[in-house]
Amino acid sequence: MYSYKYPHPAVTADCIVFAHADGETKVLFIERKNDPFRGHWAFPGGFVSIDETVEDAARRELEEETGLQVGEIHQIGAFSKVDRDPRERIITIAFYCIIDKSEEVTGADDARQARWFSLNNLPPLAFDHADILQSAIKAAGISNQ
């Protein structure tokens, strides 16, 4: 076990899933079951295990929280505002993917529910996920609707 003089930040991975449905683009969110931000909407995501890549963590968290499995994901970037999470110093690596249709999803693990939202009708988001969403839209080349 290592012992360090200076504290280390924790790392999370978030997965932003876009789907084309009914002539519009939708995005997948989970309703948080636990604090912080209990009852608020967020991207599927969570802490990276010591023995996995951030890509694997993003896919794992997506499946655990929504039941959805995806293949290729694309990194958007790292989000590191010092106060982005009230629990501790957390840096997230965000990924996006685009699927053909809004698949059926179910909230599980620490998600009360999972649901698709139109980009034109978004709920208030937890953490800094509104900022991450704007970066994901730009990275994915999705036009603002």
mmCIF file of C-alpha atoms in Angstrom:
data_model
loop_
_atom_site.group_PDB
_atom_site.id
_atom_site.type_symbol
_atom_site.label_atom_id
_atom_site.label_comp_id
_atom_site.label_asym_id
_atom_site.label_seq_id
_atom_site.Cartn_x
_atom_site.Cartn_y
_atom_site.Cartn_z
ATOM 1 C CA MET A 1 0.000 0.000 0.000
ATOM 2 C CA TYR A 2 1.308 3.422 -0.930
ATOM 3 C CA SER A 3 1.291 6.348 1.434
ATOM 4 C CA TYR A 4 1.511 9.854 0.016
ATOM 5 C CA LYS A 5 2.192 13.175 1.689
ATOM 6 C CA TYR A 6 -0.371 14.978 -0.488
ATOM 7 C CA PRO A 7 -4.067 14.079 -0.960
ATOM 8 C CA HIS A 8 -5.160 12.728 -4.329
ATOM 9 C CA PRO A 9 -8.350 13.494 -6.229
ATOM 10 C CA ALA A 10 -10.791 10.732 -7.060
ATOM 11 C CA VAL A 11 -11.585 9.926 -10.689
ATOM 12 C CA THR A 12 -15.007 9.233 -12.165
ATOM 13 C CA ALA A 13 -16.206 8.440 -15.679
ATOM 14 C CA ASP A 14 -19.473 9.677 -17.185
ATOM 15 C CA CYS A 15 -21.192 8.398 -20.319
ATOM 16 C CA ILE A 16 -23.385 10.706 -22.384
ATOM 17 C CA VAL A 17 -25.609 8.724 -24.733
ATOM 18 C CA PHE A 18 -27.393 10.455 -27.606
ATOM 19 C CA ALA A 19 -30.141 8.757 -29.612
ATOM 20 C CA HIS A 20 -32.106 9.792 -32.656
ATOM 21 C CA ALA A 21 -35.803 9.204 -32.046
ATOM 22 C CA ASP A 22 -38.987 10.631 -33.506
ATOM 23 C CA GLY A 23 -37.090 13.166 -35.617
ATOM 24 C CA GLU A 24 -35.149 14.636 -32.705
ATOM 25 C CA THR A 25 -32.044 13.985 -30.645
ATOM 26 C CA LYS A 26 -32.499 12.644 -27.143
ATOM 27 C CA VAL A 27 -30.026 12.232 -24.306
ATOM 28 C CA LEU A 28 -30.029 9.662 -21.512
ATOM 29 C CA PHE A 29 -30.075 10.705 -17.848
ATOM 30 C CA ILE A 30 -30.498 8.919 -14.540
ATOM 31 C CA GLU A 31 -32.290 10.256 -11.508
ATOM 32 C CA ARG A 32 -29.887 10.075 -8.577
ATOM 33 C CA LYS A 33 -31.020 7.853 -5.705
ATOM 34 C CA ASN A 34 -28.388 9.118 -3.252
ATOM 35 C CA ASP A 35 -26.816 12.354 -2.085
ATOM 36 C CA PRO A 36 -25.330 14.543 -3.250
ATOM 37 C CA PHE A 37 -28.038 15.793 -5.603
ATOM 38 C CA ARG A 38 -30.537 13.077 -4.646
ATOM 39 C CA GLY A 39 -33.560 13.367 -6.958
ATOM 40 C CA HIS A 40 -31.683 15.372 -9.583
ATOM 41 C CA TRP A 41 -30.843 14.175 -13.076
ATOM 42 C CA ALA A 42 -27.299 13.287 -14.107
ATOM 43 C CA PHE A 43 -25.360 11.302 -16.654
ATOM 44 C CA PRO A 44 -24.781 7.633 -15.910
ATOM 45 C CA GLY A 45 -21.350 7.455 -14.339
ATOM 46 C CA GLY A 46 -19.317 6.767 -11.261
ATOM 47 C CA PHE A 47 -15.986 6.054 -9.694
ATOM 48 C CA VAL A 48 -13.245 4.321 -11.662
ATOM 49 C CA SER A 49 -12.068 1.086 -10.042
ATOM 50 C CA ILE A 50 -8.346 0.678 -9.494
ATOM 51 C CA ASP A 51 -8.179 -2.169 -12.030
ATOM 52 C CA GLU A 52 -10.082 -0.669 -14.972
ATOM 53 C CA THR A 53 -9.638 1.962 -17.642
ATOM 54 C CA VAL A 54 -11.825 5.058 -17.659
ATOM 55 C CA GLU A 55 -13.460 3.754 -20.856
ATOM 56 C CA ASP A 56 -14.341 0.469 -19.151
ATOM 57 C CA ALA A 57 -15.641 2.372 -16.108
ATOM 58 C CA ALA A 58 -17.893 4.543 -18.297
ATOM 59 C CA ARG A 59 -19.370 1.483 -20.034
ATOM 60 C CA ARG A 60 -19.743 -0.424 -16.745
ATOM 61 C CA GLU A 61 -21.500 2.449 -14.970
ATOM 62 C CA LEU A 62 -23.810 2.973 -17.954
ATOM 63 C CA GLU A 63 -24.833 -0.689 -17.890
ATOM 64 C CA GLU A 64 -25.155 -0.854 -14.079
ATOM 65 C CA GLU A 65 -27.330 2.254 -13.876
ATOM 66 C CA THR A 66 -29.469 1.889 -17.025
ATOM 67 C CA GLY A 67 -29.088 -1.657 -18.398
ATOM 68 C CA LEU A 68 -27.792 -0.199 -21.671
ATOM 69 C CA GLN A 69 -24.695 -1.678 -23.315
ATOM 70 C CA VAL A 70 -22.789 0.311 -25.929
ATOM 71 C CA GLY A 71 -19.756 -0.313 -28.068
ATOM 72 C CA GLU A 72 -17.518 2.500 -29.194
ATOM 73 C CA ILE A 73 -17.375 5.597 -27.016
ATOM 74 C CA HIS A 74 -15.525 8.850 -27.662
ATOM 75 C CA GLN A 75 -13.733 10.905 -25.056
ATOM 76 C CA ILE A 76 -14.983 14.467 -24.644
ATOM 77 C CA GLY A 77 -12.430 15.511 -22.065
ATOM 78 C CA ALA A 78 -11.642 15.926 -18.391
ATOM 79 C CA PHE A 79 -13.758 18.152 -16.169
ATOM 80 C CA SER A 80 -11.946 19.357 -13.089
ATOM 81 C CA LYS A 81 -13.595 22.354 -11.436
ATOM 82 C CA VAL A 82 -12.418 22.218 -7.842
ATOM 83 C CA ASP A 83 -15.949 22.420 -6.417
ATOM 84 C CA ARG A 84 -17.756 20.274 -8.994
ATOM 85 C CA ASP A 85 -18.638 17.624 -6.393
ATOM 86 C CA PRO A 86 -19.358 18.437 -2.733
ATOM 87 C CA ARG A 87 -18.153 15.038 -1.453
ATOM 88 C CA GLU A 88 -14.487 15.382 -2.280
ATOM 89 C CA ARG A 89 -12.084 16.480 -4.983
ATOM 90 C CA ILE A 90 -13.300 14.586 -8.061
ATOM 91 C CA ILE A 91 -12.182 14.809 -11.653
ATOM 92 C CA THR A 92 -14.404 13.201 -14.256
ATOM 93 C CA ILE A 93 -13.509 11.948 -17.719
ATOM 94 C CA ALA A 94 -16.582 12.213 -19.940
ATOM 95 C CA PHE A 95 -17.410 10.121 -22.990
ATOM 96 C CA TYR A 96 -20.209 10.187 -25.524
ATOM 97 C CA CYS A 97 -21.758 7.769 -27.967
ATOM 98 C CA ILE A 98 -24.577 8.020 -30.465
ATOM 99 C CA ILE A 99 -27.022 5.168 -30.947
ATOM 100 C CA ASP A 100 -29.695 4.731 -33.611
ATOM 101 C CA LYS A 101 -32.742 4.793 -31.339
ATOM 102 C CA SER A 102 -33.646 5.401 -27.722
ATOM 103 C CA GLU A 103 -33.415 1.877 -26.335
ATOM 104 C CA GLU A 104 -35.477 0.807 -23.338
ATOM 105 C CA VAL A 105 -33.649 1.667 -20.113
ATOM 106 C CA THR A 106 -34.294 0.950 -16.440
ATOM 107 C CA GLY A 107 -32.823 2.684 -13.409
ATOM 108 C CA ALA A 108 -30.729 0.337 -11.285
ATOM 109 C CA ASP A 109 -27.830 0.382 -8.827
ATOM 110 C CA ASP A 110 -27.715 3.950 -7.479
ATOM 111 C CA ALA A 111 -30.136 5.324 -10.107
ATOM 112 C CA ARG A 112 -33.779 5.710 -9.079
ATOM 113 C CA GLN A 113 -34.786 5.754 -12.751
ATOM 114 C CA ALA A 114 -33.300 6.162 -16.206
ATOM 115 C CA ARG A 115 -35.005 8.230 -18.872
ATOM 116 C CA TRP A 116 -34.486 9.780 -22.292
ATOM 117 C CA PHE A 117 -34.966 13.545 -22.599
ATOM 118 C CA SER A 118 -35.266 15.682 -25.696
ATOM 119 C CA LEU A 119 -32.431 18.179 -26.048
ATOM 120 C CA ASN A 120 -35.239 20.734 -26.341
ATOM 121 C CA ASN A 121 -36.719 19.841 -22.941
ATOM 122 C CA LEU A 122 -33.999 19.110 -20.387
ATOM 123 C CA PRO A 123 -34.433 18.824 -16.621
ATOM 124 C CA PRO A 124 -32.173 20.709 -14.204
ATOM 125 C CA LEU A 125 -28.928 18.748 -13.993
ATOM 126 C CA ALA A 126 -26.699 17.747 -11.074
ATOM 127 C CA PHE A 127 -23.044 18.650 -10.639
ATOM 128 C CA ASP A 128 -21.580 20.405 -13.701
ATOM 129 C CA HIS A 129 -23.448 18.164 -16.130
ATOM 130 C CA ALA A 130 -25.024 21.089 -18.021
ATOM 131 C CA ASP A 131 -21.499 22.222 -18.949
ATOM 132 C CA ILE A 132 -20.453 18.685 -19.847
ATOM 133 C CA LEU A 133 -23.563 18.314 -22.032
ATOM 134 C CA GLN A 134 -22.636 21.427 -24.028
ATOM 135 C CA SER A 135 -19.147 19.996 -24.598
ATOM 136 C CA ALA A 136 -20.665 16.638 -25.615
ATOM 137 C CA ILE A 137 -23.027 18.281 -28.108
ATOM 138 C CA LYS A 138 -20.112 20.120 -29.673
ATOM 139 C CA ALA A 139 -17.838 17.039 -29.720
ATOM 140 C CA ALA A 140 -20.589 14.874 -31.262
ATOM 141 C CA GLY A 141 -21.364 17.499 -33.922
ATOM 142 C CA ILE A 142 -25.011 17.692 -32.929
ATOM 143 C CA SER A 143 -26.739 20.847 -34.070
ATOM 144 C CA ASN A 144 -28.573 22.825 -31.415
ATOM 145 C CA GLN A 145 -32.231 22.147 -32.048
#
